[in-house]
């Protein structure tokens, strides 16, 4: 039991540290970058979130599920084959982007970063599911610190612009990937086996393809708004919106960190039937009021505080931050339910619910945009609420009886 608490604590601390680093850099970036460059950085984040769906069919999820089902047998080979598939898909998507959008440098960078981000996600997931907490911590902390260090170096020696920050992230991901490959490649003996590669590909596609709709739905709910803003409002509006989004994302960082750290133990509890439908319903309902509290607290914060954190270029963020925080907070009950359904391989139920809620999110975005940028976060709250309701009353009931 002590080992579980110790490992969980290490996972949580590392995850919070790595995910909070962009948030901690926010005051620095918002001051040294122009509003135009900061807005471009927000647009790049949206493009990367889109392209990562095209180069990574939830391969890290397939790795985790494989380990919990089948153990160490063939695991390392599966990991390296997933790297190969990501790179292959990345080359296809990158080639198409060059042909269709030859002048969109931001998109080209987004695809390359997505490839190495996918590799990084797979390798850290492999360490987490094997409970190699110190190796997991080493990769997460090294990437976070290296990306910060390279950002400062590139800013000061090359240029204070969007692409210096992107290059810092890309170089950090490449270094981590090379270190992993250097130390782990010798452990696999079936890397070039066609039969093994075919079997691994079929396994990962069978897991990941049904989740493309799920991942696309999450994109439309979490990132598409910035693409819409870039075509509807000014780049300054996009910068303000991005700043509020990133400030509120500290809540999402905390929730996702807890989720990633606790998923191995959650799955074990599901396997041992300590978590059943009745337990699931209880904790999902209890999580809802707690998810709203951070948003109410954010609403009480004065605008002057946000201007102090980000700089005088950014003002009137209070309501935007509060609404985003409420929307992010609803991730807690959502993840409690979704992890249960993922374990029981009810991916279609999750995909259907998230797809439906993403359509509602899109409709809300196009409806609210006519009233101004300040109303767009309501789309996130409405769609997340509907998704939770659908999963609670439909997904759980479909999974089985209490």
Short mmCIF file of C-alpha atoms in Angstrom, two decimals:
data_model
loop_
_atom_site.label_atom_id
_atom_site.label_comp_id
_atom_site.label_asym_id
_atom_site.label_seq_id
_atom_site.Cartn_x
_atom_site.Cartn_y
_atom_site.Cartn_z
CA UNK A 1 0.00 0.00 0.00
CA UNK A 2 2.84 2.39 0.83
CA UNK A 3 4.41 1.66 -2.56
CA UNK A 4 1.13 2.54 -4.28
CA UNK A 5 0.90 5.88 -2.48
CA UNK A 6 4.58 6.60 -3.17
CA UNK A 7 4.32 5.79 -6.87
CA UNK A 8 1.07 7.72 -7.21
CA UNK A 9 2.64 10.75 -5.57
CA UNK A 10 5.63 10.64 -7.91
CA UNK A 11 3.37 10.30 -10.96
CA UNK A 12 1.17 13.18 -9.82
CA UNK A 13 4.08 15.50 -9.00
CA UNK A 14 5.81 14.79 -12.32
CA UNK A 15 2.62 15.16 -14.32
CA UNK A 16 1.72 18.43 -12.61
CA UNK A 17 5.27 19.71 -13.05
CA UNK A 18 5.38 18.91 -16.76
CA UNK A 19 1.87 20.12 -17.54
CA UNK A 20 2.21 23.24 -15.37
CA UNK A 21 5.44 24.37 -17.04
CA UNK A 22 3.66 26.05 -19.99
CA UNK A 23 1.38 27.74 -17.45
CA UNK A 24 4.37 28.91 -15.40
CA UNK A 25 5.99 30.25 -18.58
CA UNK A 26 2.86 32.17 -19.49
CA UNK A 27 3.87 35.47 -17.79
CA UNK A 28 7.26 35.30 -19.53
CA UNK A 29 5.87 34.45 -22.96
CA UNK A 30 3.08 37.03 -22.79
CA UNK A 31 5.63 39.75 -22.07
CA UNK A 32 8.46 38.90 -24.49
CA UNK A 33 6.21 37.95 -27.41
CA UNK A 34 4.11 40.46 -29.29
CA UNK A 35 0.35 39.99 -29.19
CA UNK A 36 0.55 38.80 -32.80
CA UNK A 37 3.17 36.15 -31.98
CA UNK A 38 1.29 35.05 -28.87
CA UNK A 39 -1.85 34.68 -30.96
CA UNK A 40 0.11 32.63 -33.50
CA UNK A 41 1.34 30.40 -30.69
CA UNK A 42 -2.28 29.75 -29.72
CA UNK A 43 -3.09 28.93 -33.34
CA UNK A 44 -0.10 26.55 -33.50
CA UNK A 45 -1.41 24.71 -30.42
CA UNK A 46 -4.73 24.23 -32.17
CA UNK A 47 -3.08 22.97 -35.36
CA UNK A 48 -0.88 20.57 -33.42
CA UNK A 49 -3.89 19.17 -31.58
CA UNK A 50 -5.53 18.57 -34.96
CA UNK A 51 -2.54 16.98 -36.70
CA UNK A 52 -1.70 14.68 -33.79
CA UNK A 53 -5.04 12.94 -34.45
CA UNK A 54 -3.86 12.20 -38.00
CA UNK A 55 -0.47 10.75 -37.03
CA UNK A 56 -1.38 8.94 -33.81
CA UNK A 57 -4.45 6.72 -33.59
CA UNK A 58 -4.43 6.62 -29.77
CA UNK A 59 -1.38 4.34 -29.87
CA UNK A 60 -0.41 5.18 -26.30
CA UNK A 61 -3.83 3.96 -25.15
CA UNK A 62 -3.28 0.73 -27.09
CA UNK A 63 0.09 0.28 -25.37
CA UNK A 64 -1.42 0.75 -21.91
CA UNK A 65 -4.33 -1.61 -22.55
CA UNK A 66 -1.98 -4.23 -24.02
CA UNK A 67 0.20 -4.20 -20.91
CA UNK A 68 -2.73 -4.54 -18.51
CA UNK A 69 -4.16 -7.39 -20.57
CA UNK A 70 -1.06 -9.31 -21.67
CA UNK A 71 1.85 -8.09 -19.55
CA UNK A 72 5.44 -7.69 -20.77
CA UNK A 73 5.23 -10.21 -23.61
CA UNK A 74 5.99 -8.42 -26.91
CA UNK A 75 5.58 -5.00 -25.20
CA UNK A 76 8.87 -3.39 -26.27
CA UNK A 77 8.41 -4.54 -29.86
CA UNK A 78 4.89 -3.12 -29.85
CA UNK A 79 6.24 0.22 -28.62
CA UNK A 80 8.84 0.47 -31.38
CA UNK A 81 6.36 -0.60 -34.03
CA UNK A 82 4.03 2.15 -32.83
CA UNK A 83 6.91 4.62 -33.33
CA UNK A 84 7.29 3.35 -36.90
CA UNK A 85 3.58 3.72 -37.63
CA UNK A 86 3.55 7.27 -36.23
CA UNK A 87 6.52 8.29 -38.39
CA UNK A 88 4.97 6.66 -41.48
CA UNK A 89 1.67 8.48 -40.94
CA UNK A 90 3.57 11.69 -40.23
CA UNK A 91 5.41 11.50 -43.56
CA UNK A 92 2.12 11.05 -45.41
CA UNK A 93 0.40 13.96 -43.65
CA UNK A 94 3.47 16.21 -44.02
CA UNK A 95 3.72 15.46 -47.76
CA UNK A 96 0.04 16.26 -48.25
CA UNK A 97 0.42 19.53 -46.33
CA UNK A 98 3.34 20.57 -48.57
CA UNK A 99 1.23 19.87 -51.66
CA UNK A 100 -2.00 21.46 -50.43
CA UNK A 101 -0.68 24.25 -48.19
CA UNK A 102 2.87 25.02 -49.38
CA UNK A 103 3.05 28.40 -47.64
CA UNK A 104 1.57 27.39 -44.29
CA UNK A 105 4.77 27.14 -42.25
CA UNK A 106 2.84 26.94 -38.98
CA UNK A 107 0.98 23.83 -40.19
CA UNK A 108 4.19 22.15 -41.35
CA UNK A 109 5.78 22.69 -37.95
CA UNK A 110 2.64 21.43 -36.23
CA UNK A 111 2.83 18.11 -38.09
CA UNK A 112 6.50 17.53 -37.26
CA UNK A 113 5.99 18.42 -33.60
CA UNK A 114 2.93 16.13 -33.50
CA UNK A 115 5.03 13.17 -34.66
CA UNK A 116 7.61 13.59 -31.92
CA UNK A 117 4.95 14.48 -29.35
CA UNK A 118 3.24 11.18 -30.18
CA UNK A 119 6.51 9.29 -29.73
CA UNK A 120 7.04 11.04 -26.39
CA UNK A 121 3.49 10.22 -25.26
CA UNK A 122 3.99 6.56 -26.14
CA UNK A 123 7.31 6.23 -24.35
CA UNK A 124 6.09 7.95 -21.17
CA UNK A 125 2.91 5.85 -21.19
CA UNK A 126 5.03 2.71 -21.47
CA UNK A 127 7.02 3.75 -18.40
CA UNK A 128 3.90 4.64 -16.47
CA UNK A 129 1.97 1.44 -17.09
CA UNK A 130 5.05 -0.58 -16.08
CA UNK A 131 5.21 1.60 -12.93
CA UNK A 132 8.80 2.62 -13.66
CA UNK A 133 8.18 5.83 -11.79
CA UNK A 134 11.73 7.17 -11.71
CA UNK A 135 12.30 6.66 -15.43
CA UNK A 136 8.91 8.27 -16.08
CA UNK A 137 9.89 11.20 -13.87
CA UNK A 138 13.24 11.56 -15.63
CA UNK A 139 11.64 11.86 -19.07
CA UNK A 140 8.89 14.23 -17.98
CA UNK A 141 11.10 16.57 -15.96
CA UNK A 142 13.91 16.50 -18.54
CA UNK A 143 11.55 17.48 -21.34
CA UNK A 144 9.97 20.29 -19.32
CA UNK A 145 13.26 21.80 -18.18
CA UNK A 146 14.94 21.37 -21.55
CA UNK A 147 12.07 23.06 -23.40
CA UNK A 148 12.25 26.04 -21.03
CA UNK A 149 16.03 26.30 -21.31
CA UNK A 150 16.01 26.06 -25.11
CA UNK A 151 13.18 28.60 -25.33
CA UNK A 152 15.21 31.18 -23.41
CA UNK A 153 18.36 30.41 -25.44
CA UNK A 154 16.60 30.64 -28.81
CA UNK A 155 14.78 33.80 -27.80
CA UNK A 156 18.00 35.54 -26.82
CA UNK A 157 20.27 34.26 -29.58
CA UNK A 158 17.90 33.95 -32.55
CA UNK A 159 14.58 35.82 -32.26
CA UNK A 160 11.72 36.58 -29.90
CA UNK A 161 9.07 34.99 -32.08
CA UNK A 162 6.66 32.06 -32.29
CA UNK A 163 9.00 29.74 -34.17
CA UNK A 164 11.77 30.01 -31.58
CA UNK A 165 9.36 28.63 -28.99
CA UNK A 166 8.18 25.89 -31.37
CA UNK A 167 11.76 24.88 -32.21
CA UNK A 168 12.58 24.65 -28.50
CA UNK A 169 9.68 22.23 -27.96
CA UNK A 170 10.62 20.19 -31.03
CA UNK A 171 14.29 19.85 -30.08
CA UNK A 172 13.35 18.79 -26.54
CA UNK A 173 11.04 16.07 -27.85
CA UNK A 174 13.70 14.79 -30.26
CA UNK A 175 16.31 14.54 -27.50
CA UNK A 176 13.94 12.54 -25.26
CA UNK A 177 12.98 10.22 -28.13
CA UNK A 178 16.62 9.55 -29.05
CA UNK A 179 17.55 8.76 -25.44
CA UNK A 180 14.67 6.27 -25.18
CA UNK A 181 15.57 4.57 -28.48
CA UNK A 182 19.24 4.37 -27.51
CA UNK A 183 18.53 2.54 -24.26
CA UNK A 184 15.50 0.45 -25.21
CA UNK A 185 16.13 -0.74 -28.78
CA UNK A 186 18.46 -3.53 -27.65
CA UNK A 187 15.62 -5.14 -25.67
CA UNK A 188 13.55 -6.10 -28.68
CA UNK A 189 14.29 -9.08 -30.92
CA UNK A 190 11.30 -9.10 -33.27
CA UNK A 191 11.48 -5.52 -34.55
CA UNK A 192 11.93 -6.53 -38.20
CA UNK A 193 9.58 -9.51 -38.13
CA UNK A 194 6.86 -8.92 -40.73
CA UNK A 195 4.41 -11.24 -38.96
CA UNK A 196 4.90 -9.50 -35.61
CA UNK A 197 4.65 -6.06 -37.21
CA UNK A 198 1.43 -7.03 -39.01
CA UNK A 199 -0.09 -8.41 -35.79
CA UNK A 200 0.89 -5.30 -33.84
CA UNK A 201 -0.47 -3.00 -36.53
CA UNK A 202 -3.81 -4.82 -36.60
CA UNK A 203 -4.02 -4.67 -32.80
CA UNK A 204 -3.31 -0.94 -32.65
CA UNK A 205 -5.68 -0.14 -35.49
CA UNK A 206 -8.46 -2.21 -33.92
CA UNK A 207 -8.02 -0.19 -30.74
CA UNK A 208 -7.36 3.22 -32.25
CA UNK A 209 -9.57 3.53 -35.32
CA UNK A 210 -12.87 3.54 -33.36
CA UNK A 211 -11.37 6.31 -31.23
CA UNK A 212 -10.62 8.66 -34.13
CA UNK A 213 -14.12 10.06 -33.81
CA UNK A 214 -13.58 10.34 -30.06
CA UNK A 215 -10.25 12.16 -30.51
CA UNK A 216 -11.69 14.41 -33.23
CA UNK A 217 -14.61 15.23 -30.99
CA UNK A 218 -12.24 16.21 -28.18
CA UNK A 219 -10.37 18.42 -30.64
CA UNK A 220 -13.50 20.25 -31.71
CA UNK A 221 -14.42 20.74 -28.07
CA UNK A 222 -10.99 21.86 -26.92
CA UNK A 223 -9.10 23.47 -29.80
CA UNK A 224 -11.29 24.28 -32.79
CA UNK A 225 -12.48 27.52 -31.23
CA UNK A 226 -9.06 29.08 -31.86
CA UNK A 227 -9.22 28.22 -35.55
CA UNK A 228 -12.67 29.79 -35.66
CA UNK A 229 -11.43 32.91 -33.86
CA UNK A 230 -8.45 33.25 -36.22
CA UNK A 231 -10.89 33.46 -39.16
CA UNK A 232 -13.62 35.49 -37.43
CA UNK A 233 -11.94 37.84 -34.98
CA UNK A 234 -8.61 39.69 -34.89
CA UNK A 235 -5.28 38.11 -33.92
CA UNK A 236 -5.35 40.33 -30.81
CA UNK A 237 -8.66 38.76 -29.80
CA UNK A 238 -7.11 35.34 -30.36
CA UNK A 239 -4.18 36.28 -28.09
CA UNK A 240 -6.55 37.42 -25.32
CA UNK A 241 -8.67 34.29 -25.69
CA UNK A 242 -5.57 32.07 -25.66
CA UNK A 243 -4.23 33.78 -22.54
CA UNK A 244 -7.52 33.23 -20.67
CA UNK A 245 -7.66 29.63 -21.88
CA UNK A 246 -4.13 28.90 -20.65
CA UNK A 247 -4.72 30.56 -17.28
CA UNK A 248 -7.82 28.44 -16.74
CA UNK A 249 -6.00 25.34 -17.95
CA UNK A 250 -4.26 25.05 -14.58
CA UNK A 251 -7.45 23.27 -13.44
CA UNK A 252 -7.30 20.95 -16.43
CA UNK A 253 -3.61 20.31 -15.73
CA UNK A 254 -4.41 19.21 -12.19
CA UNK A 255 -7.27 16.96 -13.24
CA UNK A 256 -5.36 15.36 -16.11
CA UNK A 257 -2.30 14.87 -13.91
CA UNK A 258 -4.38 13.06 -11.31
CA UNK A 259 -6.04 11.03 -14.03
CA UNK A 260 -2.80 9.95 -15.68
CA UNK A 261 -1.22 9.06 -12.35
CA UNK A 262 -4.20 7.11 -11.05
CA UNK A 263 -5.29 5.28 -14.22
CA UNK A 264 -3.04 2.24 -13.58
CA UNK A 265 -4.56 1.79 -10.11
CA UNK A 266 -8.05 2.58 -11.42
CA UNK A 267 -7.71 -0.19 -14.02
CA UNK A 268 -6.42 -2.59 -11.38
CA UNK A 269 -9.43 -1.78 -9.19
CA UNK A 270 -11.71 -2.46 -12.17
CA UNK A 271 -9.92 -5.75 -12.79
CA UNK A 272 -10.38 -6.77 -9.13
CA UNK A 273 -14.02 -5.54 -9.25
CA UNK A 274 -13.47 -3.01 -6.46
CA UNK A 275 -14.94 -0.44 -8.85
CA UNK A 276 -18.31 -1.48 -10.22
CA UNK A 277 -21.20 0.46 -11.71
CA UNK A 278 -22.71 1.51 -8.37
CA UNK A 279 -19.36 2.79 -7.07
CA UNK A 280 -18.78 4.56 -10.37
CA UNK A 281 -22.12 6.37 -10.27
CA UNK A 282 -21.54 7.48 -6.70
CA UNK A 283 -18.18 9.13 -7.36
CA UNK A 284 -19.23 10.60 -10.71
CA UNK A 285 -22.11 12.45 -9.02
CA UNK A 286 -19.94 13.57 -6.10
CA UNK A 287 -17.37 15.01 -8.51
CA UNK A 288 -19.82 17.41 -10.19
CA UNK A 289 -20.19 20.07 -7.43
CA UNK A 290 -16.45 19.97 -6.76
CA UNK A 291 -15.78 20.61 -10.45
CA UNK A 292 -17.66 23.92 -10.37
CA UNK A 293 -15.94 25.42 -7.29
CA UNK A 294 -12.69 26.52 -9.06
CA UNK A 295 -14.70 28.47 -11.63
CA UNK A 296 -16.61 30.34 -8.93
CA UNK A 297 -13.33 31.20 -7.21
CA UNK A 298 -11.85 32.44 -10.50
CA UNK A 299 -14.85 34.74 -10.96
CA UNK A 300 -14.00 36.46 -7.67
CA UNK A 301 -10.48 37.32 -8.83
CA UNK A 302 -10.08 40.97 -9.97
CA UNK A 303 -9.04 41.75 -13.55
CA UNK A 304 -6.04 43.62 -12.18
CA UNK A 305 -4.59 40.32 -11.00
CA UNK A 306 -4.70 38.84 -14.49
CA UNK A 307 -3.09 41.97 -15.97
CA UNK A 308 -0.39 41.74 -13.31
CA UNK A 309 0.34 38.12 -14.24
CA UNK A 310 0.26 38.52 -18.03
CA UNK A 311 1.18 42.16 -18.53
CA UNK A 312 -0.75 45.32 -19.31
CA UNK A 313 -1.49 44.14 -22.88
CA UNK A 314 -4.07 41.72 -21.48
CA UNK A 315 -7.19 42.93 -19.68
CA UNK A 316 -10.85 42.01 -19.03
CA UNK A 317 -10.07 38.32 -18.60
CA UNK A 318 -12.01 37.57 -15.42
CA UNK A 319 -15.23 36.23 -16.95
CA UNK A 320 -13.38 34.32 -19.70
CA UNK A 321 -11.10 32.59 -17.18
CA UNK A 322 -14.02 31.72 -14.88
CA UNK A 323 -16.10 30.18 -17.69
CA UNK A 324 -13.17 28.17 -19.01
CA UNK A 325 -12.40 26.96 -15.49
CA UNK A 326 -15.94 25.64 -15.03
CA UNK A 327 -15.74 23.90 -18.40
CA UNK A 328 -12.40 22.31 -17.53
CA UNK A 329 -13.63 21.30 -14.10
CA UNK A 330 -16.30 19.11 -15.69
CA UNK A 331 -13.47 16.90 -16.94
CA UNK A 332 -13.38 15.27 -13.48
CA UNK A 333 -16.75 13.44 -13.61
CA UNK A 334 -16.21 12.80 -17.32
CA UNK A 335 -12.89 11.00 -16.77
CA UNK A 336 -14.25 8.98 -13.85
CA UNK A 337 -16.87 7.50 -16.19
CA UNK A 338 -14.74 7.29 -19.35
CA UNK A 339 -11.88 5.35 -17.76
CA UNK A 340 -14.36 2.73 -16.58
CA UNK A 341 -15.80 2.39 -20.08
CA UNK A 342 -12.34 2.29 -21.67
CA UNK A 343 -11.31 -0.55 -19.39
CA UNK A 344 -14.37 -2.55 -20.43
CA UNK A 345 -13.62 -1.75 -24.09
CA UNK A 346 -16.79 0.30 -24.53
CA UNK A 347 -14.99 2.68 -26.90
CA UNK A 348 -18.00 3.05 -29.18
CA UNK A 349 -20.15 4.36 -26.35
CA UNK A 350 -17.50 6.94 -25.50
CA UNK A 351 -17.03 7.85 -29.15
CA UNK A 352 -20.78 8.29 -29.68
CA UNK A 353 -21.19 10.51 -26.62
CA UNK A 354 -18.17 12.68 -27.38
CA UNK A 355 -19.10 12.96 -31.06
CA UNK A 356 -22.63 14.06 -30.20
CA UNK A 357 -21.41 16.58 -27.63
CA UNK A 358 -18.80 17.91 -30.08
CA UNK A 359 -21.52 18.57 -32.66
CA UNK A 360 -23.43 20.46 -29.98
CA UNK A 361 -20.21 22.31 -29.13
CA UNK A 362 -19.75 23.36 -32.76
CA UNK A 363 -23.34 24.55 -33.03
CA UNK A 364 -22.91 26.55 -29.83
CA UNK A 365 -19.67 28.10 -31.10
CA UNK A 366 -21.28 29.32 -34.31
CA UNK A 367 -24.30 30.54 -32.34
CA UNK A 368 -22.36 32.39 -29.64
CA UNK A 369 -19.76 33.96 -31.96
CA UNK A 370 -22.34 36.46 -33.20
CA UNK A 371 -22.60 37.84 -29.65
CA UNK A 372 -18.86 38.25 -29.17
CA UNK A 373 -15.78 36.35 -28.10
CA UNK A 374 -16.77 36.48 -24.42
CA UNK A 375 -19.65 34.06 -25.00
CA UNK A 376 -17.66 31.29 -26.71
CA UNK A 377 -16.63 29.49 -23.46
CA UNK A 378 -20.30 28.70 -22.77
CA UNK A 379 -20.01 26.18 -25.61
CA UNK A 380 -17.51 24.17 -23.58
CA UNK A 381 -19.71 24.12 -20.48
CA UNK A 382 -22.84 23.09 -22.37
CA UNK A 383 -21.18 20.36 -24.45
CA UNK A 384 -19.26 18.86 -21.50
CA UNK A 385 -22.43 18.74 -19.42
CA UNK A 386 -24.36 16.96 -22.16
CA UNK A 387 -21.51 14.46 -22.66
CA UNK A 388 -21.49 13.57 -18.95
CA UNK A 389 -25.26 13.11 -18.92
CA UNK A 390 -25.12 10.83 -21.98
CA UNK A 391 -22.33 8.67 -20.56
CA UNK A 392 -23.97 8.46 -17.14
CA UNK A 393 -27.45 7.42 -18.29
CA UNK A 394 -26.58 5.56 -21.49
CA UNK A 395 -22.94 4.43 -21.49
CA UNK A 396 -22.95 2.98 -17.97
CA UNK A 397 -26.28 1.21 -18.41
CA UNK A 398 -25.00 -0.36 -21.61
CA UNK A 399 -21.92 -1.61 -19.79
CA UNK A 400 -23.75 -3.88 -17.43
CA UNK A 401 -25.86 -4.21 -14.34
CA UNK A 402 -24.95 -3.06 -10.84
#
